Amino acid sequence: MENPNIEKRLVNYIDGEWVLPVKNDYTPVRNPATGKTITSVPLSGEKDVLAAVTAAKKAQKEWALVPAPQRAELLFRVGSLMKERKEKLASILTMENGKVIEEARGEVQEGIDMAYYMAGEGRRLFGQTTPSELKNKFAMSTRAPVGVVGIITPWNFPIAIATWKSFPAIVAGNSVIWKPATETPLMAYELAKIFEEAGLPAGVVNVVFGSGAEVGEAMIDHDDIRVISFTGSNDTGRVIASKCGMKLKKVSLEMGGKNAVIVMDDADLSLAVEGILWSAFGTSGQRCTACSRVIVHEDVKEELTERLLLAMEQLTIGNGLDESVKVGPIINEKALEKVDRYVHIGRQEGATLLAGGYVLNEDKYSSGHYYAPTLFTDVRPDMRIAKEEIFGPVVSLIEVSSLEEAIDVNNNVTFGLSSSIFTQNINQVFTAQRDLDTGIVYVNAGTTGAEIHLPFGGTKGTGNGHRDSGLAALDVFTEWRSIYVDFSGRLQRAQIDTE
Ligand code: NAD
């Protein structure tokens, strides 16, 4: 066991109690930097989900009656406890996920920001008041909670994404059943402890650990879970969407990306290199918004390539707990193999490998899963490495000769999460922010760096029209209710008695 302060075996958190899973089935959680076992996570089943639903249903009825400003105060307390424990949370996050400690701190901060932001919603949760078309009649709309919500989260942002989903759900008066990824259960465990300590009533948040096939599917199947909010891969998202579709269940999907940085001929190349490095190799490229394509103007391609290669040589790779390390490991063996497979595909397709392209297996890397930061050039937009999500530290350079062509290349993929442009030309800036078809657009910054008070999500194959975080998140976890109050003392028929 790597850290004596971490429990050897985790248990579920249901109805305010720490409970053993019904089946005595566990799987180890390994530190991707060292390969060592950190803890074991339950592989719960349908019965655990049923217990969570019973608790969540009961709790939600009471919770919805608590005035929203009071619900918000508890959320504010959650944020304060997260702030107190930021350093501890960040180091556990690095241990289970591998991202470097600086990024782990940033991710925890994102959760803290979300708590304070959503706590503010307790005194807003605005609806609308509007005139009625009839005399002596009042009309308004309010946000009503949907009831019990199910959230299913991935391993790559195990705490931030959970806060984007659970905090708006909680402040809006819902109860939550959360299934975290089995690779990174400790963030869920720590956050559940914080919910308990903050005084959240029993059953308002329940954490059920387990696989997607068992716990995830049991959540989707249960009629009393009225919303599924999912973040993860497209393959899983499609399965969830079709199952929810058959049940007419509301479903919010945030999925993969094939994000690009555009570098125009007038760009500040030093800044562009910094932006590419941070967004392509941060979290070892395992971000949904990671830059995996650089669409570069032909006039600056050579210089950008040279500078990028030099900068890549400076990247320090290793265990993310070491403050000097910039690139951590890949989450597990399977993911490492997938990255390597794509590099082989790229070579077979005729792309030129300029750097990296191999698994790091020197002694110091041998117990973890590390991949060398990789750069391809001469990549054509129709190659698989330019179209499919690799989810690793692999970047493809694609040459273009105009802004129009750059935008075309950017948009001509099935994903639509994030894009960026480096240019000094204001006309190009405004053309790009209008014509790039992604849910997020950055100007003179890389493809990562979302702030929690703006909507987060993408178009086309990245999502299904909903957004996480920002005010838009409330739309997933509330139903609009339109209310008409007639104080005329007689029956007034809309559209008829308007004279
Ligand atoms: P994944 O789809 O394998 O798993 C995500 C979650 O879904 C996990 O909790 C998993 O257990 C669960 N799951 C798996 N099969 C299921 C099923 N049949 N029914 C219900 N639940 C099921 O994804 P991952 O590998 O954990 O995460 C990486 C992916 O997530 C990448 O594609 C990345 O781009 C995407 N992602 C998207 C965003 C975004 O906001 N757009 C953010 C982060 C990650």
Coordinates of C-alpha atoms and ligand atoms in Angstrom, one line a residue:
M1 CA 0.0 0.0 0.0
E2 CA 1.5 3.3 -1.1
N3 CA -0.1 5.7 1.4
P4 CA -1.0 4.7 4.9
N5 CA -3.6 7.5 5.2
I6 CA -5.7 6.1 2.5
E7 CA -8.2 3.3 3.4
K8 CA -7.2 -0.1 2.0
R9 CA -10.8 -0.7 0.8
L10 CA -13.4 1.9 -0.1
V11 CA -17.1 1.5 0.7
N12 CA -20.1 3.2 -0.8
Y13 CA -21.8 6.3 0.6
I14 CA -25.5 5.7 0.7
D15 CA -28.1 7.5 2.8
G16 CA -25.5 9.3 4.8
E17 CA -23.8 6.0 5.8
W18 CA -20.6 4.3 4.7
V19 CA -21.8 0.9 3.6
L20 CA -20.2 -2.2 2.3
P21 CA -21.3 -3.2 -1.2
V22 CA -23.7 -6.1 -1.4
K23 CA -21.3 -8.3 -3.3
N24 CA -17.8 -8.8 -1.9
D25 CA -16.2 -7.8 -5.1
Y26 CA -13.3 -5.2 -5.4
T27 CA -10.7 -4.1 -7.9
P28 CA -7.4 -2.5 -7.2
V29 CA -6.7 1.2 -7.9
R30 CA -3.2 1.7 -9.1
N31 CA -1.0 4.8 -9.2
P32 CA -0.2 5.2 -12.9
A33 CA 3.1 6.8 -12.1
T34 CA 4.4 3.9 -10.0
G35 CA 2.1 0.9 -10.8
K36 CA 1.6 0.5 -7.0
T37 CA -1.8 -0.3 -5.5
I38 CA -3.3 2.7 -3.6
T39 CA -6.6 1.2 -2.5
S40 CA -9.3 -1.1 -3.7
V41 CA -12.7 0.0 -5.0
P42 CA -16.0 -1.9 -4.8
L43 CA -17.5 -3.3 -7.9
S44 CA -21.1 -2.7 -6.7
G45 CA -24.2 -4.0 -8.4
E46 CA -27.9 -3.3 -9.0
K47 CA -28.8 -3.9 -5.3
D48 CA -26.5 -1.1 -4.2
V49 CA -28.0 1.2 -6.8
L50 CA -31.5 0.3 -5.6
A51 CA -30.6 1.2 -2.0
A52 CA -29.2 4.5 -3.3
V53 CA -32.3 5.3 -5.2
T54 CA -34.5 4.6 -2.2
A55 CA -32.4 6.9 -0.1
A56 CA -32.2 9.6 -2.8
K57 CA -35.9 9.6 -3.4
K58 CA -36.8 10.1 0.2
A59 CA -34.1 12.7 0.8
Q60 CA -35.0 14.7 -2.3
K61 CA -38.6 15.4 -1.1
E62 CA -37.3 17.1 2.0
W63 CA -34.4 18.7 0.3
A64 CA -36.5 20.4 -2.4
L65 CA -38.5 22.1 0.5
V66 CA -35.3 23.6 2.1
P67 CA -35.1 27.2 0.8
A68 CA -32.6 27.5 -1.9
P69 CA -30.4 30.0 0.0
Q70 CA -30.1 27.5 2.8
R71 CA -29.2 24.7 0.3
A72 CA -26.6 27.1 -1.0
E73 CA -25.1 27.8 2.4
L74 CA -24.3 24.1 2.7
L75 CA -22.7 24.2 -0.7
F76 CA -20.6 27.2 0.3
R77 CA -19.4 25.1 3.3
V78 CA -18.5 22.3 0.9
G79 CA -16.4 24.8 -1.0
S80 CA -14.7 26.1 2.2
L81 CA -13.8 22.5 3.3
M82 CA -12.4 21.8 -0.2
K83 CA -10.3 25.0 0.1
E84 CA -9.0 23.9 3.5
R85 CA -8.1 20.5 2.1
K86 CA -6.9 21.7 -1.3
E87 CA -3.3 20.4 -0.9
K88 CA -4.3 17.0 0.4
L89 CA -7.0 16.6 -2.3
A90 CA -4.5 17.6 -5.0
S91 CA -1.9 15.1 -3.9
I92 CA -4.4 12.2 -3.7
L93 CA -5.6 13.3 -7.2
T94 CA -2.0 13.1 -8.6
M95 CA -1.6 9.7 -7.0
E96 CA -4.7 8.2 -8.5
N97 CA -4.8 10.0 -11.9
G98 CA -1.2 10.8 -12.5
K99 CA -1.6 14.5 -13.6
V100 CA 1.2 16.7 -12.3
I101 CA 0.6 18.4 -8.9
E102 CA 0.3 21.9 -10.3
E103 CA -2.6 20.7 -12.6
A104 CA -4.1 18.7 -9.7
R105 CA -4.2 21.9 -7.6
G106 CA -5.9 23.7 -10.5
E107 CA -8.5 21.0 -10.9
V108 CA -9.3 21.1 -7.1
Q109 CA -9.6 24.9 -7.5
E110 CA -12.1 24.5 -10.3
G111 CA -14.3 22.5 -7.8
I112 CA -13.9 25.2 -5.2
D113 CA -14.8 27.9 -7.7
M114 CA -17.9 25.9 -8.8
A115 CA -19.0 25.5 -5.2
Y116 CA -18.9 29.3 -4.6
Y117 CA -20.4 30.1 -7.9
M118 CA -23.3 27.7 -7.5
A119 CA -23.8 28.8 -3.9
G120 CA -24.6 32.2 -5.3
E121 CA -27.3 30.6 -7.4
G122 CA -29.1 29.9 -4.1
R123 CA -30.2 33.5 -4.1
R124 CA -30.9 33.7 -7.8
L125 CA -32.2 30.6 -9.6
F126 CA -34.0 33.2 -11.7
G127 CA -37.2 32.4 -13.5
Q128 CA -39.2 35.0 -15.5
T129 CA -42.2 37.1 -14.8
T130 CA -44.1 38.3 -17.8
P131 CA -47.4 40.0 -18.6
S132 CA -50.4 37.8 -19.2
E133 CA -52.5 38.4 -22.3
L134 CA -55.6 38.5 -20.1
K135 CA -56.7 41.1 -17.5
N136 CA -56.2 40.3 -13.9
K137 CA -53.9 37.4 -14.5
F138 CA -50.3 36.9 -13.5
A139 CA -47.7 34.8 -15.4
M140 CA -44.3 33.5 -14.3
S141 CA -41.9 30.7 -14.8
T142 CA -39.8 29.0 -12.2
R143 CA -37.1 26.3 -12.2
A144 CA -38.3 23.1 -10.5
P145 CA -35.9 20.3 -9.5
V146 CA -36.2 17.1 -11.6
G147 CA -35.9 14.8 -8.7
V148 CA -33.2 12.1 -8.4
V149 CA -30.3 12.7 -10.8
G150 CA -27.6 10.2 -11.9
I151 CA -24.1 11.4 -12.7
I152 CA -21.5 9.3 -14.4
T153 CA -18.0 10.7 -14.5
P154 CA -14.6 9.8 -16.2
W155 CA -11.2 9.4 -14.7
N156 CA -9.4 12.3 -16.4
F157 CA -11.0 15.1 -14.3
P158 CA -12.4 13.1 -11.4
I159 CA -13.2 16.0 -9.1
A160 CA -13.9 19.0 -11.3
I161 CA -16.4 17.3 -13.6
A162 CA -18.3 15.9 -10.6
T163 CA -18.6 19.4 -9.2
W164 CA -19.8 20.8 -12.5
K165 CA -22.6 18.3 -12.3
S166 CA -23.5 17.7 -8.6
F167 CA -23.3 21.3 -7.4
P168 CA -25.9 22.7 -9.7
A169 CA -28.1 19.6 -9.1
I170 CA -27.8 20.1 -5.3
V171 CA -28.5 23.8 -5.2
A172 CA -31.6 23.3 -7.5
G173 CA -33.1 20.9 -5.0
N174 CA -32.3 17.5 -6.5
S175 CA -30.7 14.5 -4.9
V176 CA -27.7 12.8 -6.6
I177 CA -26.4 9.3 -7.2
W178 CA -22.9 9.5 -8.5
K179 CA -20.9 6.7 -10.2
P180 CA -17.3 7.7 -10.5
A181 CA -14.8 6.0 -12.7
T182 CA -13.2 2.9 -11.1
E183 CA -9.7 4.2 -12.0
T184 CA -10.1 7.3 -9.8
P185 CA -12.5 6.6 -6.9
L186 CA -10.6 8.5 -4.2
M187 CA -11.7 12.0 -5.3
A188 CA -15.3 10.8 -4.9
Y189 CA -14.5 9.3 -1.6
E190 CA -12.9 12.5 -0.3
L191 CA -15.7 14.6 -1.7
A192 CA -18.4 12.4 -0.1
K193 CA -16.6 12.9 3.3
I194 CA -16.8 16.7 2.7
F195 CA -20.5 16.5 1.9
E196 CA -21.0 14.6 5.1
E197 CA -18.9 17.0 7.2
A198 CA -20.6 20.1 5.6
G199 CA -23.9 18.7 7.0
L200 CA -25.6 17.8 3.8
P201 CA -28.7 15.7 4.8
A202 CA -28.4 12.0 4.4
G203 CA -29.4 10.7 1.0
V204 CA -28.9 14.0 -0.8
V205 CA -25.7 12.7 -2.3
N206 CA -24.9 9.0 -2.7
V207 CA -21.8 7.5 -4.2
V208 CA -22.0 4.0 -5.6
F209 CA -18.6 2.7 -6.9
G210 CA -18.5 0.2 -9.7
S211 CA -18.3 -0.5 -13.4
G212 CA -20.3 1.2 -16.1
A213 CA -21.7 -2.1 -17.2
E214 CA -23.2 -2.9 -13.8
V215 CA -23.7 0.3 -11.8
G216 CA -24.0 2.7 -14.7
E217 CA -26.5 0.6 -16.5
A218 CA -28.6 0.0 -13.4
M219 CA -28.7 3.8 -13.0
I220 CA -29.9 4.2 -16.6
D221 CA -32.5 1.5 -16.2
H222 CA -34.0 2.9 -13.1
D223 CA -37.2 4.9 -13.8
D224 CA -36.8 7.0 -10.7
I225 CA -33.5 8.5 -11.8
R226 CA -34.9 11.2 -14.1
V227 CA -31.7 12.6 -15.5
I228 CA -28.4 11.0 -16.5
S229 CA -25.5 13.5 -16.8
F230 CA -22.6 11.7 -18.4
T231 CA -19.0 12.7 -19.3
G232 CA -16.8 10.2 -21.1
S233 CA -16.0 8.6 -24.4
N234 CA -18.2 8.7 -27.5
D235 CA -18.7 5.0 -27.6
T236 CA -20.1 4.9 -24.1
G237 CA -22.1 8.1 -24.7
R238 CA -23.9 6.6 -27.7
V239 CA -24.9 3.5 -25.7
I240 CA -26.2 5.7 -22.9
A241 CA -28.0 8.0 -25.2
S242 CA -29.8 5.2 -27.0
K243 CA -30.9 3.5 -23.7
C244 CA -32.0 6.8 -22.2
G245 CA -33.8 7.5 -25.5
M246 CA -35.9 4.4 -25.2
K247 CA -36.8 5.3 -21.7
L248 CA -37.5 9.0 -22.7
K249 CA -35.0 9.9 -20.0
K250 CA -33.3 13.3 -20.0
V251 CA -29.6 12.8 -20.8
S252 CA -26.7 15.2 -21.0
L253 CA -23.6 14.0 -22.8
E254 CA -20.1 15.6 -22.8
M255 CA -17.7 13.5 -24.9
G256 CA -14.5 13.5 -26.9
G257 CA -12.7 16.1 -28.9
K258 CA -10.2 16.5 -31.7
N259 CA -9.2 20.0 -30.8
A260 CA -7.0 22.2 -32.9
V261 CA -4.7 25.3 -32.5
I262 CA -4.6 27.4 -35.6
V263 CA -1.3 29.4 -36.0
M264 CA -1.6 32.2 -38.6
D265 CA 1.4 33.8 -40.4
D266 CA 1.2 36.9 -38.2
A267 CA 1.1 35.0 -34.9
D268 CA 3.3 35.6 -31.9
L269 CA 5.2 32.3 -32.3
S270 CA 6.7 32.2 -28.8
L271 CA 3.2 32.5 -27.4
A272 CA 1.8 29.9 -29.8
V273 CA 4.5 27.4 -28.8
E274 CA 3.7 28.0 -25.1
G275 CA 0.0 27.5 -25.8
I276 CA 0.5 24.4 -27.9
L277 CA 2.8 22.8 -25.3
W278 CA 0.5 23.5 -22.4
S279 CA -2.7 22.3 -24.2
A280 CA -1.1 19.3 -26.0
F281 CA 1.1 17.8 -23.3
G282 CA -0.6 19.0 -20.1
T283 CA -2.3 16.0 -18.4
S284 CA -0.2 14.0 -21.0
G285 CA -2.8 14.9 -23.6
Q286 CA -5.6 13.2 -21.7
R287 CA -7.9 16.1 -21.6
C288 CA -11.1 16.3 -23.6
T289 CA -9.9 19.7 -24.7
A290 CA -6.3 18.7 -25.4
C291 CA -4.7 20.1 -28.6
S292 CA -4.1 17.2 -30.9
R293 CA -3.9 19.1 -34.2
V294 CA -1.9 22.2 -35.0
I295 CA -3.1 23.9 -38.2
V296 CA -0.3 26.1 -39.3
H297 CA 0.0 28.7 -42.0
E298 CA 2.6 27.6 -44.6
D299 CA 4.7 30.8 -44.2
V300 CA 5.5 30.0 -40.5
K301 CA 5.4 26.2 -40.5
E302 CA 9.1 25.7 -40.5
E303 CA 9.9 28.2 -37.8
L304 CA 7.0 27.0 -35.6
T305 CA 8.1 23.4 -36.0
E306 CA 11.7 24.2 -35.0
R307 CA 10.6 26.1 -32.0
L308 CA 8.1 23.5 -30.9
L309 CA 10.7 20.7 -31.2
L310 CA 13.1 22.7 -29.0
A311 CA 10.5 23.4 -26.4
M312 CA 9.4 19.7 -26.4
E313 CA 13.0 18.7 -25.5
Q314 CA 12.6 20.8 -22.3
L315 CA 9.6 18.8 -21.1
T316 CA 10.3 16.9 -17.9
I317 CA 8.5 13.6 -17.6
G318 CA 7.9 11.6 -14.5
N319 CA 5.9 11.2 -11.3
G320 CA 3.6 14.2 -11.0
L321 CA 4.2 14.6 -7.3
D322 CA 7.6 15.9 -8.2
E323 CA 7.1 19.7 -8.6
S324 CA 9.6 19.9 -11.5
V325 CA 7.8 17.4 -13.6
K326 CA 5.6 18.8 -16.5
V327 CA 4.3 15.6 -18.1
G328 CA 2.9 12.7 -16.0
P329 CA 2.0 9.2 -16.9
I330 CA -0.8 7.8 -19.0
I331 CA -3.7 6.4 -16.9
N332 CA -3.1 2.6 -17.6
E333 CA -1.6 0.0 -19.8
K334 CA -4.6 -0.2 -22.1
A335 CA -4.6 3.6 -22.7
L336 CA -0.8 3.5 -23.3
E337 CA -1.3 0.8 -26.0
K338 CA -4.0 2.9 -27.6
V339 CA -1.7 5.9 -27.9
D340 CA 1.1 3.7 -29.4
R341 CA -1.4 2.1 -31.8
Y342 CA -2.3 5.5 -33.2
V343 CA 1.4 6.4 -33.6
H344 CA 1.8 3.3 -35.7
I345 CA -1.3 4.2 -37.7
G346 CA 0.1 7.7 -38.3
R347 CA 3.4 6.2 -39.7
Q348 CA 1.5 3.8 -41.9
E349 CA -0.6 6.7 -43.2
G350 CA 2.6 8.5 -44.3
A351 CA 2.9 11.2 -41.7
T352 CA 6.4 12.1 -40.7
L353 CA 7.4 11.5 -37.1
L354 CA 9.5 14.4 -35.8
A355 CA 9.7 13.6 -32.1
G356 CA 8.7 10.9 -29.6
G357 CA 6.5 8.0 -30.9
Y358 CA 7.5 5.4 -28.3
V359 CA 6.7 4.1 -24.9
L360 CA 9.2 5.2 -22.3
N361 CA 10.7 2.1 -20.7
E362 CA 14.0 3.2 -19.2
D363 CA 14.4 2.1 -15.6
K364 CA 13.0 5.2 -14.0
Y365 CA 9.8 4.8 -16.0
S366 CA 9.5 1.0 -15.9
S367 CA 6.9 0.7 -13.2
G368 CA 4.5 3.4 -14.6
H369 CA 2.9 4.1 -18.0
Y370 CA 4.8 6.8 -19.8
Y371 CA 4.7 7.9 -23.4
A372 CA 7.2 10.3 -25.0
P373 CA 5.7 13.6 -26.2
T374 CA 5.2 13.0 -29.9
L375 CA 5.0 15.3 -32.9
F376 CA 4.0 14.4 -36.5
T377 CA 4.3 16.6 -39.5
D378 CA 3.0 16.3 -43.1
V379 CA -0.3 15.2 -41.7
R380 CA -3.3 15.4 -44.1
P381 CA -6.7 16.3 -42.7
D382 CA -8.1 12.9 -44.0
M383 CA -5.7 10.8 -42.0
R384 CA -7.0 8.9 -39.0
I385 CA -4.5 10.6 -36.7
A386 CA -6.0 13.9 -37.8
K387 CA -9.6 12.8 -37.2
E388 CA -9.9 10.4 -34.3
E389 CA -9.4 11.1 -30.6
I390 CA -6.0 9.7 -29.4
F391 CA -6.1 10.9 -25.8
G392 CA -2.4 11.0 -25.3
P393 CA 0.6 13.3 -25.9
V394 CA 0.5 13.2 -29.7
V395 CA 0.3 16.3 -31.9
S396 CA -0.2 16.4 -35.7
L397 CA 1.0 19.4 -37.8
I398 CA -1.3 20.2 -40.7
E399 CA -0.2 22.9 -43.2
V400 CA -2.7 25.4 -44.7
S401 CA -2.4 28.5 -46.9
S402 CA -5.3 30.7 -45.6
L403 CA -7.6 31.4 -42.7
E404 CA -10.5 30.0 -44.7
E405 CA -8.7 26.7 -45.2
A406 CA -7.6 26.6 -41.6
I407 CA -11.2 27.0 -40.5
D408 CA -12.3 24.3 -42.9
V409 CA -9.8 21.9 -41.6
N410 CA -10.7 22.7 -38.0
N411 CA -14.4 22.1 -38.7
N412 CA -14.1 19.0 -40.9
V413 CA -14.0 16.5 -38.0
T414 CA -16.9 14.8 -36.2
F415 CA -16.1 16.4 -32.9
G416 CA -16.7 20.0 -31.9
L417 CA -15.3 20.8 -28.4
S418 CA -12.5 23.4 -28.4
S419 CA -10.4 25.3 -30.9
S420 CA -8.0 28.2 -30.8
I421 CA -6.3 30.7 -33.1
F422 CA -3.1 32.6 -32.7
T423 CA -3.1 35.9 -34.7
Q424 CA -2.6 39.6 -34.2
N425 CA -5.2 40.5 -36.8
I426 CA -8.5 41.6 -35.4
N427 CA -10.4 40.8 -38.5
Q428 CA -9.1 37.2 -38.4
V429 CA -10.0 37.0 -34.7
F430 CA -13.6 37.9 -35.3
T431 CA -14.0 35.8 -38.4
A432 CA -12.6 32.8 -36.5
Q433 CA -14.8 33.2 -33.4
R434 CA -17.8 33.3 -35.8
D435 CA -16.9 30.5 -38.1
L436 CA -15.1 27.9 -36.0
D437 CA -17.8 25.4 -35.1
T438 CA -16.7 24.3 -31.6
G439 CA -18.4 24.9 -28.3
I440 CA -15.3 26.7 -27.0
V441 CA -13.0 29.1 -28.9
Y442 CA -9.8 30.6 -27.6
V443 CA -7.9 33.5 -29.1
N444 CA -4.1 33.7 -28.5
A445 CA -4.3 30.8 -25.9
G446 CA -4.2 27.1 -26.3
T447 CA -7.3 24.8 -26.4
T448 CA -7.6 24.4 -22.7
G449 CA -8.4 26.7 -19.8
A450 CA -12.1 26.8 -19.3
E451 CA -13.5 28.9 -16.5
I452 CA -16.4 27.5 -14.5
H453 CA -18.9 30.4 -14.9
L454 CA -19.1 29.9 -18.7
P455 CA -20.9 27.0 -20.4
F456 CA -18.6 24.0 -21.1
G457 CA -19.3 21.5 -23.9
G458 CA -19.2 21.0 -27.6
T459 CA -21.1 20.6 -30.8
K460 CA -21.5 17.6 -33.2
G461 CA -20.1 14.4 -31.9
T462 CA -18.9 16.0 -28.7
G463 CA -22.3 16.5 -27.1
N464 CA -26.0 16.4 -27.4
G465 CA -26.8 20.1 -27.0
H466 CA -26.4 20.4 -23.2
R467 CA -23.6 22.1 -21.3
D468 CA -21.8 21.5 -18.0
S469 CA -20.8 24.3 -15.7
G470 CA -21.9 27.9 -16.1
L471 CA -25.6 28.9 -15.8
A472 CA -26.4 26.5 -18.6
A473 CA -25.8 23.5 -16.2
L474 CA -29.0 24.5 -14.3
D475 CA -31.0 23.6 -17.5
V476 CA -29.9 20.0 -17.2
F477 CA -31.0 19.7 -13.5
T478 CA -34.2 21.7 -13.6
E479 CA -37.5 21.7 -15.4
W480 CA -39.2 24.9 -16.4
R481 CA -42.5 25.3 -14.7
S482 CA -44.9 28.0 -16.1
I483 CA -47.4 29.3 -13.6
Y484 CA -50.6 31.3 -14.3
V485 CA -52.5 33.0 -11.5
D486 CA -55.9 34.3 -12.4
F487 CA -57.2 36.8 -9.9
S488 CA -60.2 38.0 -12.1
G489 CA -62.7 35.7 -10.2
R490 CA -64.0 34.3 -13.5
L491 CA -63.0 31.8 -16.1
Q492 CA -60.8 33.5 -18.7
R493 CA -60.0 31.5 -21.7
A494 CA -56.5 32.1 -23.2
Q495 CA -56.6 33.2 -26.9
I496 CA -60.4 33.6 -26.8
D497 CA -61.4 36.0 -24.0
T498 CA -58.8 38.6 -25.0
E499 CA -61.2 41.4 -26.0
Ligands
NAD1 P1 -15.5 6.1 -20.6 O1 -16.7 6.4 -21.5 O2 -14.8 4.8 -20.7 O3 -16.1 6.1 -19.1 C1 -16.7 7.2 -18.5 C2 -17.7 6.8 -17.4 O4 -18.7 6.0 -18.0 C3 -17.0 5.9 -16.4 O5 -17.5 6.2 -15.1 C4 -17.4 4.5 -16.8 O6 -17.4 3.5 -15.8 C5 -18.8 4.8 -17.3 N1 -19.4 3.8 -18.2 C6 -18.7 3.0 -19.1 N2 -19.6 2.2 -19.8 C7 -20.8 2.5 -19.3 C8 -22.1 2.0 -19.7 N3 -22.4 1.1 -20.6 N4 -23.2 2.6 -19.0 C9 -23.0 3.6 -18.1 N5 -21.8 4.0 -17.7 C10 -20.7 3.5 -18.4 O7 -14.6 7.4 -20.6 P2 -13.2 7.6 -19.9 O8 -12.1 6.7 -20.6 O9 -13.3 7.4 -18.4 O10 -12.9 9.1 -20.2 C11 -12.2 9.6 -21.3 C12 -13.2 10.2 -22.3 O11 -14.0 11.2 -21.7 C13 -12.5 10.9 -23.5 O12 -13.2 10.5 -24.7 C14 -12.7 12.3 -23.2 O13 -12.6 13.2 -24.3 C15 -14.0 12.4 -22.5 N6 -14.2 13.6 -21.7 C16 -15.0 14.5 -22.2 C17 -15.2 15.7 -21.4 C18 -16.1 16.8 -21.9 O14 -16.6 17.6 -21.0 N7 -16.5 16.9 -23.2 C19 -14.4 15.9 -20.3 C20 -13.5 14.9 -19.9 C21 -13.4 13.8 -20.6

